[in-house]
mmCIF file of C-alpha atoms in Angstrom:
data_model
loop_
_atom_site.group_PDB
_atom_site.id
_atom_site.type_symbol
_atom_site.label_atom_id
_atom_site.label_comp_id
_atom_site.label_asym_id
_atom_site.label_seq_id
_atom_site.Cartn_x
_atom_site.Cartn_y
_atom_site.Cartn_z
ATOM 1 C CA UNK A 1103 113.539 101.299 164.286
ATOM 2 C CA UNK A 1104 116.479 103.957 164.256
ATOM 3 C CA UNK A 1105 117.920 103.143 159.729
ATOM 4 C CA UNK A 1106 120.937 103.825 159.576
ATOM 5 C CA UNK A 1107 122.185 103.284 162.766
ATOM 6 C CA UNK A 1108 120.978 99.743 164.398
ATOM 7 C CA UNK A 1109 122.504 95.743 165.266
ATOM 8 C CA UNK A 1110 119.751 93.038 164.434
ATOM 9 C CA UNK A 1111 121.208 90.196 166.982
ATOM 10 C CA UNK A 1112 119.731 87.120 165.044
ATOM 11 C CA UNK A 1113 121.366 85.518 162.744
ATOM 12 C CA UNK A 1114 119.425 82.891 160.893
ATOM 13 C CA UNK A 1115 122.529 80.257 160.443
ATOM 14 C CA UNK A 1116 122.266 77.280 158.360
ATOM 15 C CA UNK A 1117 123.724 73.748 159.830
ATOM 16 C CA UNK A 1118 126.833 73.225 160.015
ATOM 17 C CA UNK A 1119 127.210 70.092 158.261
ATOM 18 C CA UNK A 1120 125.577 72.292 154.677
ATOM 19 C CA UNK A 1121 128.768 74.972 155.503
ATOM 20 C CA UNK A 1122 131.227 72.835 156.001
ATOM 21 C CA UNK A 1123 129.625 70.352 152.500
ATOM 22 C CA UNK A 1124 131.688 72.780 150.316
ATOM 23 C CA UNK A 1125 134.641 72.324 152.828
ATOM 24 C CA UNK A 1126 137.511 71.998 149.644
ATOM 25 C CA UNK A 1127 135.743 72.572 147.096
ATOM 26 C CA UNK A 1128 137.552 75.561 144.511
ATOM 27 C CA UNK A 1129 135.373 78.331 144.757
ATOM 28 C CA UNK A 1130 136.207 78.430 140.695
ATOM 29 C CA UNK A 1131 134.058 75.556 140.973
ATOM 30 C CA UNK A 1132 131.129 76.282 142.815
ATOM 31 C CA UNK A 1133 130.582 79.440 140.123
ATOM 32 C CA UNK A 1134 130.108 77.645 137.132
ATOM 33 C CA UNK A 1135 127.743 76.149 138.973
ATOM 34 C CA UNK A 1136 125.831 79.070 139.932
ATOM 35 C CA UNK A 1137 125.910 80.796 136.407
ATOM 36 C CA UNK A 1138 128.938 82.762 136.830
ATOM 37 C CA UNK A 1139 127.182 85.481 138.880
ATOM 38 C CA UNK A 1140 127.888 84.480 143.100
ATOM 39 C CA UNK A 1141 131.351 85.690 142.866
ATOM 40 C CA UNK A 1142 133.004 89.564 144.693
ATOM 41 C CA UNK A 1143 134.367 91.558 142.414
ATOM 42 C CA UNK A 1144 138.029 90.725 141.454
ATOM 43 C CA UNK A 1145 138.805 93.976 143.421
ATOM 44 C CA UNK A 1146 138.247 92.043 146.766
ATOM 45 C CA UNK A 1147 141.632 89.868 147.289
ATOM 46 C CA UNK A 1148 143.195 87.393 149.958
ATOM 47 C CA UNK A 1149 145.144 88.897 152.223
ATOM 48 C CA UNK A 1150 146.864 85.392 153.166
ATOM 49 C CA UNK A 1151 146.525 81.867 151.231
ATOM 50 C CA UNK A 1152 144.257 80.261 154.012
ATOM 51 C CA UNK A 1153 141.369 78.841 152.747
ATOM 52 C CA UNK A 1154 137.337 80.306 153.598
ATOM 53 C CA UNK A 1155 134.777 78.596 154.855
ATOM 54 C CA UNK A 1156 131.497 80.317 156.802
ATOM 55 C CA UNK A 1157 128.665 81.860 157.658
ATOM 56 C CA UNK A 1158 127.711 85.980 156.847
ATOM 57 C CA UNK A 1159 127.409 88.165 159.603
ATOM 58 C CA UNK A 1160 127.134 91.283 157.567
ATOM 59 C CA UNK A 1161 127.908 94.847 158.571
ATOM 60 C CA UNK A 1162 127.305 98.155 156.842
ATOM 61 C CA UNK A 1163 129.697 101.710 157.969
ATOM 62 C CA UNK A 1164 130.320 104.666 157.523
ATOM 63 C CA UNK A 1165 133.341 105.002 154.450
ATOM 64 C CA UNK A 1166 136.568 104.552 156.729
ATOM 65 C CA UNK A 1167 134.230 103.961 160.185
ATOM 66 C CA UNK A 1168 134.979 100.525 162.218
ATOM 67 C CA UNK A 1169 132.869 101.163 165.312
ATOM 68 C CA UNK A 1170 129.967 98.597 163.692
ATOM 69 C CA UNK A 1171 133.005 96.340 163.089
ATOM 70 C CA UNK A 1172 133.955 95.623 167.020
ATOM 71 C CA UNK A 1173 130.231 95.600 167.299
ATOM 72 C CA UNK A 1174 130.242 92.996 164.832
ATOM 73 C CA UNK A 1175 133.431 91.213 166.009
ATOM 74 C CA UNK A 1176 132.191 91.015 169.459
ATOM 75 C CA UNK A 1177 128.486 90.213 168.830
ATOM 76 C CA UNK A 1178 129.910 86.932 166.205
ATOM 77 C CA UNK A 1179 130.243 83.359 166.555
ATOM 78 C CA UNK A 1180 133.345 80.795 165.806
ATOM 79 C CA UNK A 1181 132.354 79.985 162.728
ATOM 80 C CA UNK A 1182 130.907 83.140 161.257
ATOM 81 C CA UNK A 1183 132.216 85.128 158.342
ATOM 82 C CA UNK A 1184 132.033 88.950 158.747
ATOM 83 C CA UNK A 1185 131.539 90.682 155.575
ATOM 84 C CA UNK A 1186 131.465 94.513 155.146
ATOM 85 C CA UNK A 1187 130.779 96.803 153.049
ATOM 86 C CA UNK A 1188 132.605 100.135 153.292
ATOM 87 C CA UNK A 1189 131.117 101.721 150.375
ATOM 88 C CA UNK A 1190 135.049 100.414 148.142
ATOM 89 C CA UNK A 1191 136.266 103.611 150.289
ATOM 90 C CA UNK A 1192 139.991 102.919 150.395
ATOM 91 C CA UNK A 1193 141.419 106.577 152.243
ATOM 92 C CA UNK A 1194 140.996 104.683 155.313
ATOM 93 C CA UNK A 1195 142.063 101.104 156.640
ATOM 94 C CA UNK A 1196 138.848 99.251 158.485
ATOM 95 C CA UNK A 1197 141.135 97.589 160.209
ATOM 96 C CA UNK A 1198 144.084 95.390 160.994
ATOM 97 C CA UNK A 1199 146.413 93.215 163.096
ATOM 98 C CA UNK A 1200 145.480 93.676 166.845
ATOM 99 C CA UNK A 1201 141.188 93.717 165.413
ATOM 100 C CA UNK A 1202 141.835 90.448 163.052
ATOM 101 C CA UNK A 1203 144.196 89.122 165.970
ATOM 102 C CA UNK A 1204 140.876 89.238 168.273
ATOM 103 C CA UNK A 1205 138.714 88.328 165.684
ATOM 104 C CA UNK A 1206 140.705 85.604 165.338
ATOM 105 C CA UNK A 1207 140.679 84.530 168.569
ATOM 106 C CA UNK A 1208 137.042 83.737 169.182
ATOM 107 C CA UNK A 1209 137.009 81.561 166.492
ATOM 108 C CA UNK A 1210 136.194 83.374 163.196
ATOM 109 C CA UNK A 1211 136.098 81.752 159.987
ATOM 110 C CA UNK A 1212 137.239 85.359 158.212
ATOM 111 C CA UNK A 1213 136.824 88.625 157.452
ATOM 112 C CA UNK A 1214 135.619 89.891 153.947
ATOM 113 C CA UNK A 1215 136.307 94.246 153.531
ATOM 114 C CA UNK A 1216 134.716 95.874 150.586
ATOM 115 C CA UNK A 1217 137.654 98.470 151.365
ATOM 116 C CA UNK A 1218 141.347 99.139 152.542
ATOM 117 C CA UNK A 1219 142.866 97.382 155.605
ATOM 118 C CA UNK A 1220 146.778 97.230 156.731
ATOM 119 C CA UNK A 1221 149.554 95.367 158.806
ATOM 120 C CA UNK A 1222 149.499 93.457 155.632
ATOM 121 C CA UNK A 1223 152.811 91.435 156.431
ATOM 122 C CA UNK A 1224 150.985 90.792 160.231
ATOM 123 C CA UNK A 1225 147.257 89.804 157.623
ATOM 124 C CA UNK A 1226 149.505 87.795 155.859
ATOM 125 C CA UNK A 1227 151.136 85.642 158.574
ATOM 126 C CA UNK A 1228 147.763 85.140 159.912
ATOM 127 C CA UNK A 1229 145.602 81.636 159.983
ATOM 128 C CA UNK A 1230 142.456 83.469 160.116
ATOM 129 C CA UNK A 1231 141.374 84.398 156.501
ATOM 130 C CA UNK A 1232 140.908 88.119 155.697
ATOM 131 C CA UNK A 1233 140.304 89.511 152.442
ATOM 132 C CA UNK A 1234 139.820 92.979 151.127
ATOM 133 C CA UNK A 1235 139.915 95.449 148.091
ATOM 134 C CA UNK A 1236 143.428 97.523 149.771
ATOM 135 C CA UNK A 1237 145.915 98.804 151.625
ATOM 136 C CA UNK A 1238 146.755 102.071 153.372
ATOM 137 C CA UNK A 1239 148.471 102.188 156.619
ATOM 138 C CA UNK A 1240 145.922 105.828 156.782
ATOM 139 C CA UNK A 1241 143.789 104.356 160.134
ATOM 140 C CA UNK A 1242 139.947 104.316 161.121
ATOM 141 C CA UNK A 1243 137.822 106.353 163.022
ATOM 142 C CA UNK A 1244 134.798 105.139 165.258
ATOM 143 C CA UNK A 1245 132.024 107.449 164.561
ATOM 144 C CA UNK A 1246 129.693 105.186 162.693
ATOM 145 C CA UNK A 1247 126.913 105.388 162.085
ATOM 146 C CA UNK A 1248 126.444 102.648 160.194
ATOM 147 C CA UNK A 1249 124.213 98.190 160.668
ATOM 148 C CA UNK A 1250 125.024 94.703 161.759
ATOM 149 C CA UNK A 1251 123.074 92.022 159.886
ATOM 150 C CA UNK A 1252 121.114 93.582 157.368
ATOM 151 C CA UNK A 1253 121.338 92.658 153.747
ATOM 152 C CA UNK A 1254 124.346 94.992 152.116
ATOM 153 C CA UNK A 1255 126.975 95.202 149.349
ATOM 154 C CA UNK A 1256 130.110 93.814 149.167
ATOM 155 C CA UNK A 1257 131.704 93.353 146.568
ATOM 156 C CA UNK A 1258 129.706 93.384 144.155
ATOM 157 C CA UNK A 1259 126.805 91.443 145.344
ATOM 158 C CA UNK A 1260 124.064 91.312 147.311
ATOM 159 C CA UNK A 1261 124.628 89.171 150.912
ATOM 160 C CA UNK A 1262 122.079 88.858 153.763
ATOM 161 C CA UNK A 1263 123.034 88.020 157.150
ATOM 162 C CA UNK A 1264 123.245 83.741 157.494
ATOM 163 C CA UNK A 1265 124.628 84.110 153.596
ATOM 164 C CA UNK A 1266 127.233 80.668 153.151
ATOM 165 C CA UNK A 1267 130.273 81.772 152.045
ATOM 166 C CA UNK A 1268 133.434 80.188 149.800
ATOM 167 C CA UNK A 1269 136.506 82.189 149.229
ATOM 168 C CA UNK A 1270 140.596 80.540 148.238
ATOM 169 C CA UNK A 1271 142.846 82.311 146.363
ATOM 170 C CA UNK A 1272 140.220 82.969 143.349
ATOM 171 C CA UNK A 1273 138.589 85.430 145.612
ATOM 172 C CA UNK A 1274 134.808 85.206 147.261
ATOM 173 C CA UNK A 1275 131.084 82.901 146.073
ATOM 174 C CA UNK A 1276 127.990 84.576 148.074
ATOM 175 C CA UNK A 1277 126.160 80.775 148.231
ATOM 176 C CA UNK A 1278 122.106 81.742 149.546
ATOM 177 C CA UNK A 1279 121.802 78.357 152.278
ATOM 178 C CA UNK A 1280 118.634 78.463 150.553
ATOM 179 C CA UNK A 1281 119.784 77.102 147.521
ATOM 180 C CA UNK A 1282 122.605 75.668 149.000
ATOM 181 C CA UNK A 1283 122.196 71.936 148.646
ATOM 182 C CA UNK A 1284 121.434 72.082 144.786
ATOM 183 C CA UNK A 1285 124.445 74.099 144.625
ATOM 184 C CA UNK A 1286 126.381 71.800 146.598
ATOM 185 C CA UNK A 1287 125.440 68.834 143.814
ATOM 186 C CA UNK A 1288 126.504 70.410 141.185
ATOM 187 C CA UNK A 1289 129.846 71.583 142.149
ATOM 188 C CA UNK A 1290 130.716 67.981 143.509
ATOM 189 C CA UNK A 1291 130.299 66.679 140.500
ATOM 190 C CA UNK A 1292 131.525 69.918 138.306
ATOM 191 C CA UNK A 1293 134.883 68.385 140.997
ATOM 192 C CA UNK A 1294 134.783 64.599 139.841
ATOM 193 C CA UNK A 1295 135.189 65.958 136.419
ATOM 194 C CA UNK A 1296 137.175 67.920 136.532
ATOM 195 C CA UNK A 1297 139.244 64.886 138.023
ATOM 196 C CA UNK A 1298 139.322 63.015 134.637
ATOM 197 C CA UNK A 1299 139.461 65.925 132.505
ATOM 198 C CA UNK A 1300 143.299 66.220 134.063
ATOM 199 C CA UNK A 1301 143.768 62.327 133.946
ATOM 200 C CA UNK A 1302 142.551 62.688 130.194
ATOM 201 C CA UNK A 1303 145.452 65.700 129.791
ATOM 202 C CA UNK A 1304 148.189 63.554 131.834
ATOM 203 C CA UNK A 1305 147.542 60.538 128.811
ATOM 204 C CA UNK A 1306 146.830 63.380 126.184
ATOM 205 C CA UNK A 1307 143.654 61.531 125.695
ATOM 206 C CA UNK A 1308 141.197 65.080 125.892
ATOM 207 C CA UNK A 1309 138.410 65.596 123.281
ATOM 208 C CA UNK A 1310 138.150 69.207 122.693
ATOM 209 C CA UNK A 1311 136.628 68.069 118.911
ATOM 210 C CA UNK A 1312 133.661 70.885 120.549
ATOM 211 C CA UNK A 1313 135.839 73.733 119.935
ATOM 212 C CA UNK A 1314 135.206 72.793 116.293
ATOM 213 C CA UNK A 1315 131.863 71.957 115.590
ATOM 214 C CA UNK A 1316 131.473 75.318 117.662
ATOM 215 C CA UNK A 1317 133.319 78.220 115.847
ATOM 216 C CA UNK A 1318 131.350 76.379 112.885
ATOM 217 C CA UNK A 1319 128.157 76.854 113.489
ATOM 218 C CA UNK A 1320 128.760 80.689 114.706
ATOM 219 C CA UNK A 1321 129.969 81.415 111.405
ATOM 220 C CA UNK A 1322 134.206 81.119 112.096
ATOM 221 C CA UNK A 1323 135.913 81.457 109.535
ATOM 222 C CA UNK A 1324 139.123 79.137 108.601
ATOM 223 C CA UNK A 1325 141.475 81.735 106.085
ATOM 224 C CA UNK A 1326 144.533 78.864 104.998
#
């Protein structure tokens, strides 16, 4: 095995029905039901307003180099999300309008770069979601090495090929398919609960009496 410079072609993708179950559920509601430990770092920000949902194809690349991203886009299937670990290096853009237009034309569900991108205005108008840690006009190298479809670190989380990726304006959630059904059920319950809370707020009937009780239990001093 050529460790550090290799491509794994097989990905164990979860059932489409399971992935699509997360459609329309806010990332915050999902993250709250994963003990608030499944959200990428806030440095990874959306470049446009398109919601993100799909299955991970992972890429680990040398800082400032996009050779392996080309390979990943070429082999990715419609509905895949390319998640790229560029070690949060912002000196060189890993990708821009042309590559992302190619990825969009192939039907990819999105691209996440823990590194920099360029052509921000064009990316902002795309229907395919793109996330990145920064923007620079400085272009990439194409030398390698790197790896495709190995566990990577992106936004402070371990991401594995086949993980379910959900993103919106708040950020990105990574879900292990083996835990996805339970997480989905809990997230749906949270959505329903918050519908009730919004209704209570509109009626000025939201019960937050638990706040006073908790402050007392924690020993908070009330000074008049």
